[in-house]
Amino acid sequence: MNTLSSSPGRLALRRFLRNRTAVSSVVFLLLATVVSVFGPWVMAIDPNQGSESPFVSPGALHWMGTDIHGRDLFSRVLVGTRISLLVGAVGAGVSVLIGVTWGLVSGWRGGRTDAWMMRFVDVLYALPTVVWVMLTLTLFETRCVGWLSERWPASIPAFRLAAMMVSLGSVSWLTMARIVRAQVLSLRERPFILAAQSIGVPPVRLMLRHFLPNLAGVVIVYLTLTVPAVVLYESFLSFLGLGVRPPQASLGTLIADGASQLNSVRVRWWLLVFPAGLMTLMLAALNGVGEGLRSAFEPRDGNGD
Amino acid sequence: MIHSLVQQNALVRKTGVFCCLHWWAGLFESLRPGLSVRALGVVLSVCAWVLTGCSPLERADLVLHNGPEPETIDPQILTGQADGRIASALFEGLTRFNPTNGMAMPGLASHWEISSDGLTYLFFLRPEARWSTGEPIEAMEVVWSWRRAVTPATAADYASQFFCIRNGRAIVNGELRDASRLGAEALDAHTVRVHLENPTPYFLELAASRVFSPIPRRAVERLGDQWIRAEPLPCSGPYQLLSWRVNDRFRLRRNPQYWDAAQVTAERIDILCGDNPSTALNLFLNGEVDLISDRKIIPGELGPELAARPDFHRFDYLGQDFIRFNTTRKPFQDARVRRAVAMALDRSRITARITRMGERPSAAVTPAGTGGYHPPAGLSYDPATARRLLAEAGYPEGRGFPAIEYTFNVGSRIYEQTGVEIQSMLREHLGIRVELRPLEWKTYLAEMSALNYDFIRGSWVGDYDDPMTFLDCFLSDSGNNRTGWKDVRYDRLLQAAAAEADPQRRLGILREAETLLVVEAVPVTGLYSHVGLYAADPRKVGGIWPNRMDEHPFFSMRRIRP
Amino acid sequence: MARVALIPVLLWVVATLSFFLLRAVPGGPFDRERAPASREVEAALKARYHWDEPLWRQYGRYLGNVMHGDLGPSLKYRNHSVNDLLGQTVPVSLALGGMAFGVAIGLGIPLGVLAALKRGGWADYAAAGLTLVGVCVPVFVLGPLLVLVLGLWLEWFPVALWGSWQNAVLPTLTLGLYFAARVARWMREGMIEVLRSSHVQTARAKGLSETAVILRHVVPVALVPVISYTGPMLADLLTGSFVVENVFQIPGTGAFFINSFFSRDYTMMMGMVLFYSLLLQVLNLFSDLLLRWVDPRVGS
C-alpha cells in the first residue's frame, strides 16, 4: 500500500516518463504507426504498381530502391509495417483477450474448475504450436475461402489476414493465462476484495472494477512482449510460404524474400537491409516500451506481493 | 599450436569439453547444495561427446548435391527425377543413356534387332552382366521384373510406360489378371523378345528408363517390398550402395561387377540431400560439392548471374510451363475467353523479366525440338484480337467479367512473380481483375484435380524425347488432363499417330493434334520452355555434357585430378 | 506423481486431435503431379497402407501399433519407417538442441548477472546488443548472415553439413544466440529485482562478502524466472531448429516436422507430434521440478 495520494497508475506513468529509452521507444512507435498508416496515402505511390525499372538501388526517385517487378520498396515497406503492426497488435490482442478471460475465470473459481482449466492449458502446451497454426491456416484457405468466394469474394484478403491473426493469437495466450491466474489467486485474498465481497458486490462487477485494474500492469507488460513474438512468428510463417498473401506484403514477407540476398554472388542489399532493419528497430522499440512498463509498474519496496 | 592440437586430437577435445562442463556444474552446485545441475551437466557432456565423437567422413572422389531426400530409390516405384538419378547409379536397363545427347545406347543388352514393322524387338543380353553380389543377370529375371512392374499390386506409378507393350495397358488396368501375358518373353538365358502394340520410335529410350531396369529377384523374394533395404544391395549399375543416411547423404562405391567397370574411374561418390538452395550454392562455391545436378536446388533468383559463370551450364530442357483453364465453369467455359486470355499474355516479358534464363517463350505445350518435332506456333501475343474476342464473348472491355483467381503453388518465388505479371497484363489489356491464389503443394494438387480453380499454373517434364509424352496428358480420359476438356477428335488424332509407322507422317499428325489443342480449343496455353541448369566445374569434373533429357549417367562421370 | 501419470493421457489426447485434424486438410500423401497409372494401381497403393478401411478402424490400428512402439511406415519415404527416421535423426537434433541450450545458459546467465551488477557498464550494453540481435532478428536471417560472414568471407567455419565439431559451431551459435539473449534478459531482470529486495539487505547485514552474497543468495532466486522460462523456450527451440537444420543441411528431425505436413505424411507427422509432445512435457516437468528445488516458496 502506498501512502501517496496519487493512484498507482499515475505513479507508474511518472516512473515511465522518467525512463528515456522507454519514452524514445514510444515516440518511435507512434511515428512509425502514423507514417505507415498515412504515408502511402500522402505519398500517392502504389506499392503494387510495377514499373520498367527492376532492381534499382536506392536513390532520389526510389528512396529504398525497387524489387524485381520495379515496385517501389519504400512504399512496400510502409504498407508492410502497417500490416505487421496490425497483425502483431490484433494477434497479441486476441491472445490477451483469451488469456485474461481464461486466467480470470480460472483463478476466481478455484477448485475443480481451476484444475480442469489449467489442465486444458497443459494439453495445449503439449501440442507443438507450429502444427496447429499450419493446420488452421490451411484449413481456412481450403474450406472457408471456397465458401466465401461465392458470397463475398472481395472480403477474402481481409478474412485471410483475420484468420492469421486469430491463429497466431490462439497460440500465444497460454503464458498470459497462467500469469493472470497467478495474479488473481494472490489478489483474491487481499483485504479490499474480501471487503467488497462482504458488501455483496456481484462477481462480474468485482472482476471488472477491482481485478482488472490491478491486472492491467501485468497484462500491458505482457502485451508489449507478445507483439514482437507474434510479428516474428508471422515472419517465420512467411519464410515457410504461409504468411500474408501476395501482392499484400508484410515486413515478414519482405524479409523472407530478402533473405535470399544473403549470398556471395549478387547482393541486392536494399531488399533485405531496409525491411529487416525496420523490423529490428520496431521490435527493439516494443521491447523498450515493455521493459519500461515493467519497471514502472514494479512496486519499489520489493515485498513481492 | 594449441589450436592445431585441439583440432587433431579428439581425446583432448572430449576431455576439454567434459572438464568445462563439470566446472560449470560444480559452480552451480556450490550455490545451493543438493541442486543437481550436475545432471544437466552430464546430459550436455553426453551431447557434446556424441558430437565430437563423430569423426568427419573422408571426402569422396565426387560429391553431388541431388536436391531433397528421395522418397524412394526403388526403380520400379519411384517418380521423382532426383530419385531416379540415384537409382540410375545403382541399376541399369537393357539400354542406357548416352551422356552426350541423352539418346539410347547399349546397356545390359549388347545389341538388338528390330523387325521391319517396328513391332518386335529382340534384345541380346551380355553374358558378362552380373549383379554386384555376383549372380548373373539373365533374361528371365528381366522379364520377371517387367511383369512385377505392371502388376497393380506393386503400385508402380510409372507402370504406364509399359502401355506400349502388348497387353501392358490391360494388365495395369486390371483387365488382365495374369501378368505373364505381358508381351515380353525370355527366349533363352540371354535373349528377350518384346512385342509392341504400336510402332514406338522411342522404345529404346523407354528401355533405358528406371522402371524398365531389372531388379534382383532373390532380394525381392526374401524381403518383399523393402528389397531396396537389402544389405548388401545387389546392383547392376556402375555403383553400389555403401550407406544411406536420411537427409544427409548416400555413399556409393564403384561396382567392380559392372560390365563396363573399366570406364568407371571415381571410386567413391557421395550424394548429398538437402532442400535449401542457398546452402547448396554455398557448398558448391566452397568446393565441398563438385556437382549440383538439379535446377531446383540452385537459387532461382540468382539463375541469370550464375548462368554467366563457366562452372554453370545452361541447356534447353524437356519441360514446359503452361496455364490450364478450367473449362467446366464460367468464364473459361467459353473458348473465346480462353483464347482472349492466351493472346493477352506477353510471354517474352515474363521470360525477360521474371525467369531471365533465356527460356524460349512458347504458346504450345511441347518444347521445340523434342524428338525432331516442331510444334505449332500457338496463339501469339495480340492484344487487339484478344479484346475483340472478349467483346464477342460478351465482356466488352472486361465489363461484367467475374473476378477470377490465378492459382499457383508456393514452391518458388518465380511462380508468384509470374502471377503478378499476368495480373498486370490482363488488367492492362483486357480490363480483367485477377486475384492471386497461392497454395501449398498438396493443396494445389488437390484443387487442380478437383477442378476447383479458374486458371492455374502447370508444368510438365517429358519422360522420353518425343512429343507424345506431352500431348497424351490431354487425352479425354487421362488423369493428367485436369482441365475438364474432352475432345474425341483429339483422342482419335493421337491414336492415329500412335499407329503410324512413318516417322514424318506421325509427327505431322501430332502437329495437327497440338494445333487443335493450343490454337483452337485452348484448354491449356504454353508460357515458356524450360531451361535447365547444372553446376560442375569443368576443371574438376568431367564426363558430363548438357543434353535435353538432363541425363548425366554415372558411368562416365570422372574427377579430373590436376 | 500425478504429473507423470498425466503424460500418457496428454499424449493420447494430442495424438487423437492430430490424427483427425490432419485428415481434414485436403490433399493426400499420394497425390502427385503425375496421375496414377490406373485406378487399380491407385487402389493397390491405398490398400497397402490400409486407406481403404474406415477412419475409425485406421485410428484403432494406429493406436494399437503405437502401444507396441511401432509408429508405422512413413507415407512419403516409402523405404523407411517412422521409427527408422526418428532413430537416425533424433540424436542429431538432441545434440544440436543440447548444445544451443548450453550456449544459451553459458552465455546468457553470466552476461545477465554482470549486466545487472554493473548497470550502465559494458556488460549492460553487451547484453542489450545481444538482446537486439537475438530477440529482433529472425533465425532465418541470422543463420545465413553468420554463414556469409564467418563461413564464406572469413572462412573460419564450414558453411553447412554435420559431422565434426567445426560443423557444429555456426548452427549452435545461430540457435544459441537466439536464446542467450532471452536468458540474459530474464536473468538481468531477476537479479535487479532481488538486489533491491530486503532479502539482500539481510544477507549483507550478516556480514557476508559481496561475492558470497551474490552467488549464494541473489543468483539462485534470480534464476527463478529463467527456469520458469525454459518451458516455453524449449518449445521455441523446436521451431528454431527447423530453420537452422534447413539452412545448415543438418540431418535432424526439424526437417521432418514441417515438411511432413506439406507432404501429408500423416504417420511421420503423428510420430513427430508425439515425440515433441513427450519431449515438451518431460522438459516442462523437469523445469518445474528444478524451480521447486531452487525456490521452495514456489508452489504449483
PDB file of N, CA and C in Angstrom, chain A residues 119 122-123 125-128 130-132 134-135 138-139 142-143 222 225 232 235-236 239-240 242 255-256 259 262-264 279-280 283-284 287 291 294 298 300 302, chain C residues 6 10 13-14 21-22 24-26 132 135-138 140-141 144-145 148 152 182 185-186 188-189 196 239 242-243 257-258 261-262 264 269 273 276-277 280-281:
ATOM      1  N   ARG A 119      -5.526 -27.726 -16.673  1.00  0.00           N
ATOM      2  CA  ARG A 119      -5.146 -28.961 -17.349  1.00  0.00           C
ATOM      3  C   ARG A 119      -5.283 -28.792 -18.864  1.00  0.00           C
ATOM      4  N   ASP A 122      -2.413 -27.145 -20.041  1.00  0.00           N
ATOM      5  CA  ASP A 122      -1.296 -28.101 -20.143  1.00  0.00           C
ATOM      6  C   ASP A 122      -1.346 -28.879 -21.441  1.00  0.00           C
ATOM      7  N   VAL A 123      -2.558 -29.280 -21.823  1.00  0.00           N
ATOM      8  CA  VAL A 123      -2.706 -30.025 -23.079  1.00  0.00           C
ATOM      9  C   VAL A 123      -2.208 -29.178 -24.241  1.00  0.00           C
ATOM     10  N   TYR A 125      -0.177 -26.744 -24.112  1.00  0.00           N
ATOM     11  CA  TYR A 125       1.270 -26.578 -24.006  1.00  0.00           C
ATOM     12  C   TYR A 125       1.988 -27.753 -24.647  1.00  0.00           C
ATOM     13  N   ALA A 126       1.336 -28.936 -24.538  1.00  0.00           N
ATOM     14  CA  ALA A 126       1.983 -30.132 -25.059  1.00  0.00           C
ATOM     15  C   ALA A 126       1.895 -30.243 -26.568  1.00  0.00           C
ATOM     16  N   LEU A 127       1.036 -29.446 -27.172  1.00  0.00           N
ATOM     17  CA  LEU A 127       0.865 -29.553 -28.624  1.00  0.00           C
ATOM     18  C   LEU A 127       1.815 -28.587 -29.312  1.00  0.00           C
ATOM     19  N   PRO A 128       2.628 -29.076 -30.236  1.00  0.00           N
ATOM     20  CA  PRO A 128       3.532 -28.162 -30.929  1.00  0.00           C
ATOM     21  C   PRO A 128       2.722 -27.144 -31.707  1.00  0.00           C
ATOM     22  N   VAL A 130       3.369 -24.962 -33.986  1.00  0.00           N
ATOM     23  CA  VAL A 130       3.531 -24.779 -35.429  1.00  0.00           C
ATOM     24  C   VAL A 130       2.517 -25.613 -36.191  1.00  0.00           C
ATOM     25  N   VAL A 131       2.335 -26.846 -35.713  1.00  0.00           N
ATOM     26  CA  VAL A 131       1.385 -27.744 -36.364  1.00  0.00           C
ATOM     27  C   VAL A 131      -0.001 -27.135 -36.371  1.00  0.00           C
ATOM     28  N   TRP A 132      -0.401 -26.657 -35.207  1.00  0.00           N
ATOM     29  CA  TRP A 132      -1.721 -26.072 -35.071  1.00  0.00           C
ATOM     30  C   TRP A 132      -1.910 -24.904 -36.024  1.00  0.00           C
ATOM     31  N   MET A 134      -0.249 -24.154 -38.792  1.00  0.00           N
ATOM     32  CA  MET A 134      -0.270 -24.588 -40.194  1.00  0.00           C
ATOM     33  C   MET A 134      -1.610 -25.218 -40.543  1.00  0.00           C
ATOM     34  N   LEU A 135      -2.097 -26.042 -39.622  1.00  0.00           N
ATOM     35  CA  LEU A 135      -3.374 -26.704 -39.848  1.00  0.00           C
ATOM     36  C   LEU A 135      -4.499 -25.698 -40.029  1.00  0.00           C
ATOM     37  N   THR A 138      -4.187 -23.658 -43.271  1.00  0.00           N
ATOM     38  CA  THR A 138      -4.504 -24.423 -44.472  1.00  0.00           C
ATOM     39  C   THR A 138      -5.989 -24.758 -44.534  1.00  0.00           C
ATOM     40  N   LEU A 139      -6.558 -25.113 -43.391  1.00  0.00           N
ATOM     41  CA  LEU A 139      -7.984 -25.413 -43.362  1.00  0.00           C
ATOM     42  C   LEU A 139      -8.789 -24.191 -43.786  1.00  0.00           C
ATOM     43  N   THR A 142      -8.566 -23.603 -47.536  1.00  0.00           N
ATOM     44  CA  THR A 142      -9.262 -24.523 -48.421  1.00  0.00           C
ATOM     45  C   THR A 142     -10.760 -24.595 -48.159  1.00  0.00           C
ATOM     46  N   ARG A 143     -11.160 -24.695 -46.901  1.00  0.00           N
ATOM     47  CA  ARG A 143     -12.594 -24.848 -46.649  1.00  0.00           C
ATOM     48  C   ARG A 143     -13.328 -23.518 -46.690  1.00  0.00           C
ATOM     49  N   TYR A 222       2.893  -7.780 -20.637  1.00  0.00           N
ATOM     50  CA  TYR A 222       2.971  -8.972 -21.484  1.00  0.00           C
ATOM     51  C   TYR A 222       2.439  -8.712 -22.875  1.00  0.00           C
ATOM     52  N   LEU A 225       5.185  -7.499 -24.844  1.00  0.00           N
ATOM     53  CA  LEU A 225       6.180  -8.534 -25.127  1.00  0.00           C
ATOM     54  C   LEU A 225       5.640  -9.599 -26.072  1.00  0.00           C
ATOM     55  N   LEU A 232       7.323 -11.861 -35.129  1.00  0.00           N
ATOM     56  CA  LEU A 232       8.382 -12.799 -35.536  1.00  0.00           C
ATOM     57  C   LEU A 232       7.780 -14.108 -36.028  1.00  0.00           C
ATOM     58  N   SER A 235       6.691 -13.698 -39.459  1.00  0.00           N
ATOM     59  CA  SER A 235       7.780 -13.702 -40.428  1.00  0.00           C
ATOM     60  C   SER A 235       8.268 -15.129 -40.656  1.00  0.00           C
ATOM     61  N   PHE A 236       8.223 -15.942 -39.629  1.00  0.00           N
ATOM     62  CA  PHE A 236       8.580 -17.353 -39.789  1.00  0.00           C
ATOM     63  C   PHE A 236       7.610 -18.045 -40.727  1.00  0.00           C
ATOM     64  N   PHE A 239       8.414 -17.197 -44.168  1.00  0.00           N
ATOM     65  CA  PHE A 239       9.556 -17.999 -44.614  1.00  0.00           C
ATOM     66  C   PHE A 239       9.085 -19.341 -45.140  1.00  0.00           C
ATOM     67  N   LEU A 240       8.054 -19.910 -44.493  1.00  0.00           N
ATOM     68  CA  LEU A 240       7.532 -21.195 -44.930  1.00  0.00           C
ATOM     69  C   LEU A 240       6.600 -21.060 -46.115  1.00  0.00           C
ATOM     70  N   LEU A 242       3.578 -19.515 -45.778  1.00  0.00           N
ATOM     71  CA  LEU A 242       2.202 -19.493 -45.290  1.00  0.00           C
ATOM     72  C   LEU A 242       1.793 -18.120 -44.780  1.00  0.00           C
ATOM     73  N   ILE A 255      11.032  -9.595 -45.638  1.00  0.00           N
ATOM     74  CA  ILE A 255      12.290 -10.134 -45.122  1.00  0.00           C
ATOM     75  C   ILE A 255      12.538 -11.529 -45.670  1.00  0.00           C
ATOM     76  N   ALA A 256      11.483 -12.349 -45.702  1.00  0.00           N
ATOM     77  CA  ALA A 256      11.650 -13.704 -46.227  1.00  0.00           C
ATOM     78  C   ALA A 256      12.118 -13.651 -47.680  1.00  0.00           C
ATOM     79  N   ALA A 259      15.766 -12.439 -47.663  1.00  0.00           N
ATOM     80  CA  ALA A 259      16.771 -13.323 -47.078  1.00  0.00           C
ATOM     81  C   ALA A 259      17.611 -14.000 -48.151  1.00  0.00           C
ATOM     82  N   LEU A 262      21.244 -12.890 -49.055  1.00  0.00           N
ATOM     83  CA  LEU A 262      22.433 -13.205 -48.270  1.00  0.00           C
ATOM     84  C   LEU A 262      23.214 -14.284 -48.993  1.00  0.00           C
ATOM     85  N   ASN A 263      23.792 -13.935 -50.123  1.00  0.00           N
ATOM     86  CA  ASN A 263      24.582 -14.913 -50.864  1.00  0.00           C
ATOM     87  C   ASN A 263      25.858 -14.223 -51.290  1.00  0.00           C
ATOM     88  N   SER A 264      26.779 -14.975 -51.817  1.00  0.00           N
ATOM     89  CA  SER A 264      28.059 -14.352 -52.153  1.00  0.00           C
ATOM     90  C   SER A 264      28.177 -14.061 -53.639  1.00  0.00           C
ATOM     91  N   MET A 279      12.205  -3.730 -39.069  1.00  0.00           N
ATOM     92  CA  MET A 279      11.581  -4.645 -38.138  1.00  0.00           C
ATOM     93  C   MET A 279      12.385  -4.740 -36.849  1.00  0.00           C
ATOM     94  N   THR A 280      13.712  -4.759 -36.977  1.00  0.00           N
ATOM     95  CA  THR A 280      14.545  -4.798 -35.771  1.00  0.00           C
ATOM     96  C   THR A 280      14.284  -3.581 -34.904  1.00  0.00           C
ATOM     97  N   LEU A 283      10.828  -3.867 -33.272  1.00  0.00           N
ATOM     98  CA  LEU A 283      10.794  -4.832 -32.181  1.00  0.00           C
ATOM     99  C   LEU A 283      11.596  -4.336 -30.995  1.00  0.00           C
ATOM    100  N   ALA A 284      12.724  -3.673 -31.284  1.00  0.00           N
ATOM    101  CA  ALA A 284      13.515  -3.116 -30.181  1.00  0.00           C
ATOM    102  C   ALA A 284      12.698  -2.071 -29.439  1.00  0.00           C
ATOM    103  N   ASN A 287      10.149  -3.731 -27.341  1.00  0.00           N
ATOM    104  CA  ASN A 287      10.811  -4.265 -26.161  1.00  0.00           C
ATOM    105  C   ASN A 287      11.099  -3.179 -25.151  1.00  0.00           C
ATOM    106  N   GLU A 291       9.773  -3.131 -21.418  1.00  0.00           N
ATOM    107  CA  GLU A 291      10.659  -3.088 -20.253  1.00  0.00           C
ATOM    108  C   GLU A 291      10.360  -1.879 -19.394  1.00  0.00           C
ATOM    109  N   ARG A 294       7.275  -2.447 -17.451  1.00  0.00           N
ATOM    110  CA  ARG A 294       7.555  -3.407 -16.403  1.00  0.00           C
ATOM    111  C   ARG A 294       8.170  -2.751 -15.179  1.00  0.00           C
ATOM    112  N   GLU A 298       6.497  -2.013 -11.353  1.00  0.00           N
ATOM    113  CA  GLU A 298       7.042  -2.819 -10.262  1.00  0.00           C
ATOM    114  C   GLU A 298       6.976  -2.023  -8.968  1.00  0.00           C
ATOM    115  N   ARG A 300       8.148  -0.518  -5.596  1.00  0.00           N
ATOM    116  CA  ARG A 300       9.501  -0.156  -5.211  1.00  0.00           C
ATOM    117  C   ARG A 300      10.007  -0.919  -3.998  1.00  0.00           C
ATOM    118  N   GLY A 302       9.633  -3.864  -3.018  1.00  0.00           N
ATOM    119  CA  GLY A 302      10.121  -5.218  -3.287  1.00  0.00           C
ATOM    120  C   GLY A 302       9.604  -6.281  -2.344  1.00  0.00           C
TER     121      GLY A 302
ATOM    122  N   LEU C   6       0.029 -38.081 -15.893  1.00  0.00           N
ATOM    123  CA  LEU C   6      -0.756 -37.310 -16.854  1.00  0.00           C
ATOM    124  C   LEU C   6      -0.163 -37.393 -18.254  1.00  0.00           C
ATOM    125  N   LEU C  10      -2.135 -37.059 -21.846  1.00  0.00           N
ATOM    126  CA  LEU C  10      -1.975 -35.918 -22.733  1.00  0.00           C
ATOM    127  C   LEU C  10      -1.500 -36.365 -24.110  1.00  0.00           C
ATOM    128  N   VAL C  13      -4.431 -37.607 -26.027  1.00  0.00           N
ATOM    129  CA  VAL C  13      -5.285 -36.508 -26.496  1.00  0.00           C
ATOM    130  C   VAL C  13      -4.659 -35.847 -27.720  1.00  0.00           C
ATOM    131  N   VAL C  14      -3.357 -35.554 -27.591  1.00  0.00           N
ATOM    132  CA  VAL C  14      -2.655 -34.903 -28.698  1.00  0.00           C
ATOM    133  C   VAL C  14      -2.702 -35.771 -29.945  1.00  0.00           C
ATOM    134  N   LEU C  21      -7.571 -34.076 -37.198  1.00  0.00           N
ATOM    135  CA  LEU C  21      -7.436 -32.765 -37.826  1.00  0.00           C
ATOM    136  C   LEU C  21      -6.618 -32.826 -39.108  1.00  0.00           C
ATOM    137  N   LEU C  22      -5.549 -33.629 -39.086  1.00  0.00           N
ATOM    138  CA  LEU C  22      -4.686 -33.720 -40.261  1.00  0.00           C
ATOM    139  C   LEU C  22      -5.465 -34.199 -41.482  1.00  0.00           C
ATOM    140  N   ALA C  24      -8.451 -33.661 -42.103  1.00  0.00           N
ATOM    141  CA  ALA C  24      -9.464 -32.710 -42.557  1.00  0.00           C
ATOM    142  C   ALA C  24      -8.908 -31.786 -43.620  1.00  0.00           C
ATOM    143  N   VAL C  25      -7.580 -31.723 -43.706  1.00  0.00           N
ATOM    144  CA  VAL C  25      -6.968 -30.838 -44.690  1.00  0.00           C
ATOM    145  C   VAL C  25      -6.933 -31.548 -46.035  1.00  0.00           C
ATOM    146  N   PRO C  26      -7.276 -30.864 -47.125  1.00  0.00           N
ATOM    147  CA  PRO C  26      -7.295 -31.554 -48.417  1.00  0.00           C
ATOM    148  C   PRO C  26      -5.887 -31.888 -48.885  1.00  0.00           C
ATOM    149  N   LEU C 132      19.121  -7.271 -28.733  1.00  0.00           N
ATOM    150  CA  LEU C 132      18.668  -6.751 -30.019  1.00  0.00           C
ATOM    151  C   LEU C 132      18.809  -7.809 -31.108  1.00  0.00           C
ATOM    152  N   VAL C 135      16.610 -11.200 -30.091  1.00  0.00           N
ATOM    153  CA  VAL C 135      15.160 -11.096 -29.990  1.00  0.00           C
ATOM    154  C   VAL C 135      14.540 -10.499 -31.243  1.00  0.00           C
ATOM    155  N   CYS C 136      15.257  -9.639 -31.923  1.00  0.00           N
ATOM    156  CA  CYS C 136      14.622  -8.906 -33.014  1.00  0.00           C
ATOM    157  C   CYS C 136      14.991  -9.400 -34.401  1.00  0.00           C
ATOM    158  N   VAL C 137      16.023 -10.198 -34.523  1.00  0.00           N
ATOM    159  CA  VAL C 137      16.391 -10.676 -35.853  1.00  0.00           C
ATOM    160  C   VAL C 137      15.895 -12.117 -35.996  1.00  0.00           C
ATOM    161  N   PRO C 138      15.116 -12.403 -37.024  1.00  0.00           N
ATOM    162  CA  PRO C 138      14.605 -13.769 -37.176  1.00  0.00           C
ATOM    163  C   PRO C 138      15.757 -14.749 -37.418  1.00  0.00           C
ATOM    164  N   PHE C 140      16.029 -17.115 -39.527  1.00  0.00           N
ATOM    165  CA  PHE C 140      16.365 -17.400 -40.917  1.00  0.00           C
ATOM    166  C   PHE C 140      17.112 -16.251 -41.577  1.00  0.00           C
ATOM    167  N   VAL C 141      17.306 -15.152 -40.827  1.00  0.00           N
ATOM    168  CA  VAL C 141      18.189 -14.100 -41.314  1.00  0.00           C
ATOM    169  C   VAL C 141      19.542 -14.224 -40.620  1.00  0.00           C
ATOM    170  N   PRO C 144      21.838 -17.404 -42.180  1.00  0.00           N
ATOM    171  CA  PRO C 144      22.563 -17.088 -43.416  1.00  0.00           C
ATOM    172  C   PRO C 144      23.565 -15.957 -43.247  1.00  0.00           C
ATOM    173  N   LEU C 145      23.267 -15.011 -42.345  1.00  0.00           N
ATOM    174  CA  LEU C 145      24.203 -13.906 -42.132  1.00  0.00           C
ATOM    175  C   LEU C 145      25.507 -14.428 -41.544  1.00  0.00           C
ATOM    176  N   LEU C 148      27.407 -16.289 -44.152  1.00  0.00           N
ATOM    177  CA  LEU C 148      28.054 -15.392 -45.095  1.00  0.00           C
ATOM    178  C   LEU C 148      29.338 -14.801 -44.510  1.00  0.00           C
ATOM    179  N   LEU C 152      31.767 -17.868 -45.418  1.00  0.00           N
ATOM    180  CA  LEU C 152      32.220 -17.611 -46.782  1.00  0.00           C
ATOM    181  C   LEU C 152      33.294 -16.541 -46.860  1.00  0.00           C
ATOM    182  N   ARG C 182      17.461 -14.019 -24.691  1.00  0.00           N
ATOM    183  CA  ARG C 182      16.306 -14.051 -23.798  1.00  0.00           C
ATOM    184  C   ARG C 182      16.700 -14.429 -22.382  1.00  0.00           C
ATOM    185  N   ARG C 185      18.306 -11.572 -20.627  1.00  0.00           N
ATOM    186  CA  ARG C 185      17.345 -10.558 -20.217  1.00  0.00           C
ATOM    187  C   ARG C 185      16.601 -10.966 -18.961  1.00  0.00           C
ATOM    188  N   TRP C 186      16.137 -12.199 -18.949  1.00  0.00           N
ATOM    189  CA  TRP C 186      15.400 -12.668 -17.775  1.00  0.00           C
ATOM    190  C   TRP C 186      16.294 -12.678 -16.555  1.00  0.00           C
ATOM    191  N   ARG C 188      18.891 -10.838 -15.944  1.00  0.00           N
ATOM    192  CA  ARG C 188      19.140  -9.465 -15.520  1.00  0.00           C
ATOM    193  C   ARG C 188      17.944  -8.927 -14.741  1.00  0.00           C
ATOM    194  N   GLU C 189      16.738  -9.185 -15.256  1.00  0.00           N
ATOM    195  CA  GLU C 189      15.523  -8.764 -14.558  1.00  0.00           C
ATOM    196  C   GLU C 189      15.468  -9.326 -13.162  1.00  0.00           C
ATOM    197  N   ARG C 196      17.272  -5.444  -5.149  1.00  0.00           N
ATOM    198  CA  ARG C 196      16.586  -4.360  -4.462  1.00  0.00           C
ATOM    199  C   ARG C 196      15.910  -4.829  -3.179  1.00  0.00           C
ATOM    200  N   THR C 239      10.846 -24.877 -33.105  1.00  0.00           N
ATOM    201  CA  THR C 239      10.605 -24.183 -34.363  1.00  0.00           C
ATOM    202  C   THR C 239      11.910 -23.609 -34.884  1.00  0.00           C
ATOM    203  N   PHE C 242      14.069 -26.114 -36.779  1.00  0.00           N
ATOM    204  CA  PHE C 242      13.686 -26.401 -38.163  1.00  0.00           C
ATOM    205  C   PHE C 242      14.456 -25.506 -39.110  1.00  0.00           C
ATOM    206  N   VAL C 243      14.457 -24.214 -38.820  1.00  0.00           N
ATOM    207  CA  VAL C 243      15.132 -23.275 -39.706  1.00  0.00           C
ATOM    208  C   VAL C 243      16.622 -23.554 -39.740  1.00  0.00           C
ATOM    209  N   PHE C 257       9.592 -32.252 -39.377  1.00  0.00           N
ATOM    210  CA  PHE C 257       8.497 -31.681 -38.639  1.00  0.00           C
ATOM    211  C   PHE C 257       7.545 -30.893 -39.533  1.00  0.00           C
ATOM    212  N   ILE C 258       8.116 -29.992 -40.290  1.00  0.00           N
ATOM    213  CA  ILE C 258       7.247 -29.141 -41.081  1.00  0.00           C
ATOM    214  C   ILE C 258       6.998 -29.741 -42.449  1.00  0.00           C
ATOM    215  N   PHE C 261       4.111 -32.101 -42.861  1.00  0.00           N
ATOM    216  CA  PHE C 261       2.794 -31.519 -43.045  1.00  0.00           C
ATOM    217  C   PHE C 261       2.590 -31.198 -44.517  1.00  0.00           C
ATOM    218  N   PHE C 262       3.596 -30.597 -45.135  1.00  0.00           N
ATOM    219  CA  PHE C 262       3.462 -30.218 -46.530  1.00  0.00           C
ATOM    220  C   PHE C 262       3.356 -31.416 -47.457  1.00  0.00           C
ATOM    221  N   ARG C 264       1.902 -34.222 -46.423  1.00  0.00           N
ATOM    222  CA  ARG C 264       0.796 -35.001 -45.872  1.00  0.00           C
ATOM    223  C   ARG C 264       1.261 -36.401 -45.472  1.00  0.00           C
ATOM    224  N   MET C 269       4.085 -37.185 -39.389  1.00  0.00           N
ATOM    225  CA  MET C 269       3.600 -36.032 -38.655  1.00  0.00           C
ATOM    226  C   MET C 269       3.160 -36.459 -37.269  1.00  0.00           C
ATOM    227  N   VAL C 273       4.711 -35.305 -33.802  1.00  0.00           N
ATOM    228  CA  VAL C 273       3.891 -34.655 -32.782  1.00  0.00           C
ATOM    229  C   VAL C 273       4.025 -35.394 -31.457  1.00  0.00           C
ATOM    230  N   TYR C 276       7.614 -34.805 -30.028  1.00  0.00           N
ATOM    231  CA  TYR C 276       7.808 -33.472 -29.480  1.00  0.00           C
ATOM    232  C   TYR C 276       6.952 -33.228 -28.256  1.00  0.00           C
ATOM    233  N   SER C 277       5.744 -33.768 -28.315  1.00  0.00           N
ATOM    234  CA  SER C 277       4.864 -33.590 -27.174  1.00  0.00           C
ATOM    235  C   SER C 277       5.480 -34.221 -25.932  1.00  0.00           C
ATOM    236  N   LEU C 280       8.401 -32.079 -24.831  1.00  0.00           N
ATOM    237  CA  LEU C 280       7.944 -30.848 -24.193  1.00  0.00           C
ATOM    238  C   LEU C 280       7.481 -31.113 -22.770  1.00  0.00           C
ATOM    239  N   GLN C 281       6.686 -32.167 -22.628  1.00  0.00           N
ATOM    240  CA  GLN C 281       6.137 -32.426 -21.308  1.00  0.00           C
ATOM    241  C   GLN C 281       7.220 -32.824 -20.329  1.00  0.00           C
TER     242      GLN C 281
END
